[in-house]
C-alpha cells in the first residue's frame, strides 16, 4: 500500500522517519500458510479464488477489501503518524496491518461474490459444512490463513 500524507513540520518529520525505517504493513495469505486439515499450501488456492480459473469464477476478496478500505487505512496511518514517534513507528504499522487483516476476513465472510455452483453446495452439504452456500468458506483454512506483518522494505 502506497500512502501519501501532507501536513505540518512534525508530520513531515514522521513521514521521513517512516521512509528511513523502510517499513510497511502487509496483510493477506503468506506463502508459508498451510491448510490445517490437508497440509497443503493455501496461497495457490487464495490466488485461484482471487483471480478465478477456467472452472471457477473470480471471487476477489483482496481486491474488494482494498477498494473498500484503502482510504480508511490511509486515514489510520495519517492519525498514527500524528501521535507516533521514532520508537513506536513499527507499533503503528502493526496496528494498521491488523486492521487490514480484520477487513480482509470480514470481506471473505460478507463480500459480494458470485454464488456457488449447485454441485459445490451439495458437496459442502454432504460434508456437513456450516455454511454450504457461502463462497470462500469451506474448511475455514482461507480465513485462518489471513495474517499481517510489519516488514522491512528492501
PDB file of C-alpha atoms in Angstrom:
ATOM      1  CA  UNK A   1       0.000   0.000   0.000  1.00  0.00           C
ATOM      2  CA  UNK A   2       1.472   3.328  -1.001  1.00  0.00           C
ATOM      3  CA  UNK A   3       0.325   6.250   1.117  1.00  0.00           C
ATOM      4  CA  UNK A   4       0.881   9.939   0.603  1.00  0.00           C
ATOM      5  CA  UNK A   5       0.217  12.270   3.545  1.00  0.00           C
ATOM      6  CA  UNK A   6       0.655  16.042   3.701  1.00  0.00           C
ATOM      7  CA  UNK A   7       0.846  18.125   6.870  1.00  0.00           C
ATOM      8  CA  UNK A   8       2.907  20.292   9.210  1.00  0.00           C
ATOM      9  CA  UNK A   9       6.580  20.058  10.170  1.00  0.00           C
ATOM     10  CA  UNK A  10       6.051  17.319  12.778  1.00  0.00           C
ATOM     11  CA  UNK A  11       4.058  15.260  10.312  1.00  0.00           C
ATOM     12  CA  UNK A  12       6.714  15.760   7.653  1.00  0.00           C
ATOM     13  CA  UNK A  13       9.400  14.628  10.121  1.00  0.00           C
ATOM     14  CA  UNK A  14       7.421  11.467  10.885  1.00  0.00           C
ATOM     15  CA  UNK A  15       6.869  10.735   7.214  1.00  0.00           C
ATOM     16  CA  UNK A  16      10.624  10.957   6.714  1.00  0.00           C
ATOM     17  CA  UNK A  17      11.137   8.671   9.748  1.00  0.00           C
ATOM     18  CA  UNK A  18       8.881   6.003   8.208  1.00  0.00           C
ATOM     19  CA  UNK A  19      10.728   6.319   4.931  1.00  0.00           C
ATOM     20  CA  UNK A  20      14.091   5.945   6.688  1.00  0.00           C
ATOM     21  CA  UNK A  21      12.880   2.943   8.667  1.00  0.00           C
ATOM     22  CA  UNK A  22      11.714   1.394   5.404  1.00  0.00           C
ATOM     23  CA  UNK A  23       8.818  -0.464   6.988  1.00  0.00           C
ATOM     24  CA  UNK A  24       5.436  -1.415   5.624  1.00  0.00           C
ATOM     25  CA  UNK A  25       2.337  -3.187   6.847  1.00  0.00           C
ATOM     26  CA  UNK A  26       1.201  -6.088   4.685  1.00  0.00           C
ATOM     27  CA  UNK A  27      -1.759  -8.418   5.021  1.00  0.00           C
ATOM     28  CA  UNK A  28      -3.092 -11.391   3.128  1.00  0.00           C
ATOM     29  CA  UNK A  29      -2.186 -15.053   2.660  1.00  0.00           C
ATOM     30  CA  UNK A  30       1.560 -15.561   3.028  1.00  0.00           C
ATOM     31  CA  UNK A  31       3.436 -18.338   1.233  1.00  0.00           C
ATOM     32  CA  UNK A  32       4.008 -20.257   4.480  1.00  0.00           C
ATOM     33  CA  UNK A  33       0.272 -20.649   5.276  1.00  0.00           C
ATOM     34  CA  UNK A  34      -0.993 -24.227   5.151  1.00  0.00           C
ATOM     35  CA  UNK A  35      -4.368 -25.919   5.428  1.00  0.00           C
ATOM     36  CA  UNK A  36      -4.534 -27.490   8.893  1.00  0.00           C
ATOM     37  CA  UNK A  37      -6.546 -30.481   7.577  1.00  0.00           C
ATOM     38  CA  UNK A  38      -4.501 -31.336   4.486  1.00  0.00           C
ATOM     39  CA  UNK A  39      -1.135 -29.649   4.990  1.00  0.00           C
ATOM     40  CA  UNK A  40      -1.423 -28.088   1.524  1.00  0.00           C
ATOM     41  CA  UNK A  41      -0.290 -24.505   0.941  1.00  0.00           C
ATOM     42  CA  UNK A  42      -3.180 -22.034   0.965  1.00  0.00           C
ATOM     43  CA  UNK A  43      -1.605 -19.288  -1.198  1.00  0.00           C
ATOM     44  CA  UNK A  44      -2.264 -21.038  -4.548  1.00  0.00           C
ATOM     45  CA  UNK A  45      -5.898 -21.606  -3.533  1.00  0.00           C
ATOM     46  CA  UNK A  46      -6.224 -17.958  -2.455  1.00  0.00           C
ATOM     47  CA  UNK A  47      -4.799 -16.791  -5.791  1.00  0.00           C
ATOM     48  CA  UNK A  48      -7.240 -19.006  -7.684  1.00  0.00           C
ATOM     49  CA  UNK A  49     -10.153 -17.630  -5.656  1.00  0.00           C
ATOM     50  CA  UNK A  50      -8.961 -14.054  -6.176  1.00  0.00           C
ATOM     51  CA  UNK A  51      -8.484 -14.322  -9.955  1.00  0.00           C
ATOM     52  CA  UNK A  52     -10.583 -17.349 -10.914  1.00  0.00           C
ATOM     53  CA  UNK A  53      -9.711 -20.186 -13.255  1.00  0.00           C
ATOM     54  CA  UNK A  54     -11.227 -21.943 -16.244  1.00  0.00           C
ATOM     55  CA  UNK A  55     -13.688 -23.723 -13.935  1.00  0.00           C
ATOM     56  CA  UNK A  56     -14.002 -21.243 -11.066  1.00  0.00           C
ATOM     57  CA  UNK A  57     -15.214 -17.636 -11.231  1.00  0.00           C
ATOM     58  CA  UNK A  58     -13.070 -14.955  -9.616  1.00  0.00           C
ATOM     59  CA  UNK A  59     -14.058 -14.119  -6.068  1.00  0.00           C
ATOM     60  CA  UNK A  60     -11.736 -11.152  -5.475  1.00  0.00           C
ATOM     61  CA  UNK A  61     -11.710 -10.897  -1.701  1.00  0.00           C
ATOM     62  CA  UNK A  62      -8.414  -8.979  -1.597  1.00  0.00           C
ATOM     63  CA  UNK A  63      -9.300  -6.509  -4.337  1.00  0.00           C
ATOM     64  CA  UNK A  64     -12.754  -5.892  -2.831  1.00  0.00           C
ATOM     65  CA  UNK A  65     -11.130  -5.218   0.534  1.00  0.00           C
ATOM     66  CA  UNK A  66      -8.561  -2.796  -0.859  1.00  0.00           C
ATOM     67  CA  UNK A  67     -11.207  -0.991  -2.890  1.00  0.00           C
ATOM     68  CA  UNK A  68     -13.497  -0.620   0.110  1.00  0.00           C
ATOM     69  CA  UNK A  69     -10.963   0.109   2.874  1.00  0.00           C
ATOM     70  CA  UNK A  70      -7.755   1.637   1.455  1.00  0.00           C
ATOM     71  CA  UNK A  71      -8.889   5.190   2.236  1.00  0.00           C
ATOM     72  CA  UNK A  72      -9.584   4.170   5.852  1.00  0.00           C
ATOM     73  CA  UNK A  73      -6.128   2.596   6.102  1.00  0.00           C
ATOM     74  CA  UNK A  74      -4.547   5.803   4.827  1.00  0.00           C
ATOM     75  CA  UNK A  75      -6.538   7.774   7.399  1.00  0.00           C
ATOM     76  CA  UNK A  76      -5.351   5.425  10.176  1.00  0.00           C
ATOM     77  CA  UNK A  77      -1.784   5.900   9.007  1.00  0.00           C
ATOM     78  CA  UNK A  78      -2.219   9.653   8.950  1.00  0.00           C
ATOM     79  CA  UNK A  79      -3.628   9.637  12.505  1.00  0.00           C
ATOM     80  CA  UNK A  80      -0.923   7.229  13.626  1.00  0.00           C
ATOM     81  CA  UNK A  81       1.774   9.473  12.194  1.00  0.00           C
ATOM     82  CA  UNK A  82       0.421  12.392  14.196  1.00  0.00           C
ATOM     83  CA  UNK A  83       0.871  10.584  17.524  1.00  0.00           C
ATOM     84  CA  UNK A  84       3.861   8.411  16.647  1.00  0.00           C
ATOM     85  CA  UNK A  85       7.497   8.950  17.337  1.00  0.00           C
ATOM     86  CA  UNK A  86      10.592   7.181  16.074  1.00  0.00           C
ATOM     87  CA  UNK A  87      10.289   4.434  18.719  1.00  0.00           C
ATOM     88  CA  UNK A  88       6.702   3.359  18.094  1.00  0.00           C
ATOM     89  CA  UNK A  89       6.506   3.633  14.311  1.00  0.00           C
ATOM     90  CA  UNK A  90       6.526  -0.171  13.961  1.00  0.00           C
ATOM     91  CA  UNK A  91       3.726  -0.450  16.513  1.00  0.00           C
ATOM     92  CA  UNK A  92       1.561   1.948  14.500  1.00  0.00           C
ATOM     93  CA  UNK A  93       2.218  -0.051  11.337  1.00  0.00           C
ATOM     94  CA  UNK A  94       1.374  -3.261  13.227  1.00  0.00           C
ATOM     95  CA  UNK A  95      -1.987  -1.834  14.245  1.00  0.00           C
ATOM     96  CA  UNK A  96      -2.729  -0.885  10.647  1.00  0.00           C
ATOM     97  CA  UNK A  97      -1.718  -4.370   9.474  1.00  0.00           C
ATOM     98  CA  UNK A  98      -4.065  -5.992  11.983  1.00  0.00           C
ATOM     99  CA  UNK A  99      -6.879  -3.731  10.799  1.00  0.00           C
ATOM    100  CA  UNK A 100      -6.148  -4.742   7.203  1.00  0.00           C
ATOM    101  CA  UNK A 101      -6.309  -8.416   8.243  1.00  0.00           C
ATOM    102  CA  UNK A 102      -9.633  -7.878  10.003  1.00  0.00           C
ATOM    103  CA  UNK A 103     -11.073  -6.117   6.954  1.00  0.00           C
ATOM    104  CA  UNK A 104      -9.975  -8.970   4.653  1.00  0.00           C
ATOM    105  CA  UNK A 105     -11.620 -11.565   6.911  1.00  0.00           C
ATOM    106  CA  UNK A 106     -14.823  -9.501   7.009  1.00  0.00           C
ATOM    107  CA  UNK A 107     -14.827  -9.327   3.201  1.00  0.00           C
ATOM    108  CA  UNK A 108     -14.418 -13.110   2.949  1.00  0.00           C
ATOM    109  CA  UNK A 109     -17.428 -13.536   5.226  1.00  0.00           C
ATOM    110  CA  UNK A 110     -19.633 -10.775   3.769  1.00  0.00           C
ATOM    111  CA  UNK A 111     -18.235  -9.925   0.314  1.00  0.00           C
ATOM    112  CA  UNK A 112     -20.254  -9.655  -2.866  1.00  0.00           C
ATOM    113  CA  UNK A 113     -19.217 -12.816  -4.718  1.00  0.00           C
ATOM    114  CA  UNK A 114     -20.717 -14.935  -7.454  1.00  0.00           C
ATOM    115  CA  UNK A 115     -22.838 -17.681  -5.847  1.00  0.00           C
ATOM    116  CA  UNK A 116     -21.520 -21.214  -5.672  1.00  0.00           C
ATOM    117  CA  UNK A 117     -22.496 -23.754  -8.276  1.00  0.00           C
ATOM    118  CA  UNK A 118     -25.282 -26.127  -7.133  1.00  0.00           C
ATOM    119  CA  UNK A 119     -22.864 -29.114  -7.286  1.00  0.00           C
ATOM    120  CA  UNK A 120     -20.491 -27.332  -4.911  1.00  0.00           C
ATOM    121  CA  UNK A 121     -23.298 -26.531  -2.470  1.00  0.00           C
ATOM    122  CA  UNK A 122     -24.406 -30.188  -2.500  1.00  0.00           C
ATOM    123  CA  UNK A 123     -20.832 -31.385  -1.903  1.00  0.00           C
ATOM    124  CA  UNK A 124     -20.375 -28.953   1.002  1.00  0.00           C
ATOM    125  CA  UNK A 125     -23.749 -30.055   2.434  1.00  0.00           C
ATOM    126  CA  UNK A 126     -22.724 -33.726   2.267  1.00  0.00           C
ATOM    127  CA  UNK A 127     -19.591 -32.825   4.218  1.00  0.00           C
ATOM    128  CA  UNK A 128     -21.856 -31.112   6.769  1.00  0.00           C
ATOM    129  CA  UNK A 129     -20.129 -27.759   6.346  1.00  0.00           C
ATOM    130  CA  UNK A 130     -21.605 -24.994   8.491  1.00  0.00           C
ATOM    131  CA  UNK A 131     -22.033 -22.585   5.586  1.00  0.00           C
ATOM    132  CA  UNK A 132     -22.560 -24.691   2.441  1.00  0.00           C
ATOM    133  CA  UNK A 133     -23.874 -21.832   0.286  1.00  0.00           C
ATOM    134  CA  UNK A 134     -21.220 -19.288   1.251  1.00  0.00           C
ATOM    135  CA  UNK A 135     -18.385 -18.766  -1.245  1.00  0.00           C
ATOM    136  CA  UNK A 136     -14.810 -18.847   0.088  1.00  0.00           C
ATOM    137  CA  UNK A 137     -15.768 -20.630   3.307  1.00  0.00           C
ATOM    138  CA  UNK A 138     -15.437 -24.399   3.444  1.00  0.00           C
ATOM    139  CA  UNK A 139     -12.839 -25.624   5.931  1.00  0.00           C
ATOM    140  CA  UNK A 140     -12.113 -22.036   7.081  1.00  0.00           C
ATOM    141  CA  UNK A 141      -8.464 -22.565   6.132  1.00  0.00           C
ATOM    142  CA  UNK A 142      -8.540 -19.410   3.995  1.00  0.00           C
ATOM    143  CA  UNK A 143      -9.766 -17.251   6.878  1.00  0.00           C
ATOM    144  CA  UNK A 144      -7.310 -18.866   9.291  1.00  0.00           C
ATOM    145  CA  UNK A 145      -4.505 -18.143   6.806  1.00  0.00           C
ATOM    146  CA  UNK A 146      -5.095 -14.398   6.603  1.00  0.00           C
ATOM    147  CA  UNK A 147      -2.280 -12.718   8.506  1.00  0.00           C
ATOM    148  CA  UNK A 148      -0.499  -9.400   8.760  1.00  0.00           C
ATOM    149  CA  UNK A 149       3.047  -8.364   9.454  1.00  0.00           C
ATOM    150  CA  UNK A 150       5.281  -5.372   9.517  1.00  0.00           C
ATOM    151  CA  UNK A 151       8.281  -5.915   7.354  1.00  0.00           C
ATOM    152  CA  UNK A 152      11.302  -4.058   6.197  1.00  0.00           C
ATOM    153  CA  UNK A 153      11.299  -2.859   2.618  1.00  0.00           C
ATOM    154  CA  UNK A 154      14.303  -3.970   0.652  1.00  0.00           C
TER     155      UNK A 154
END
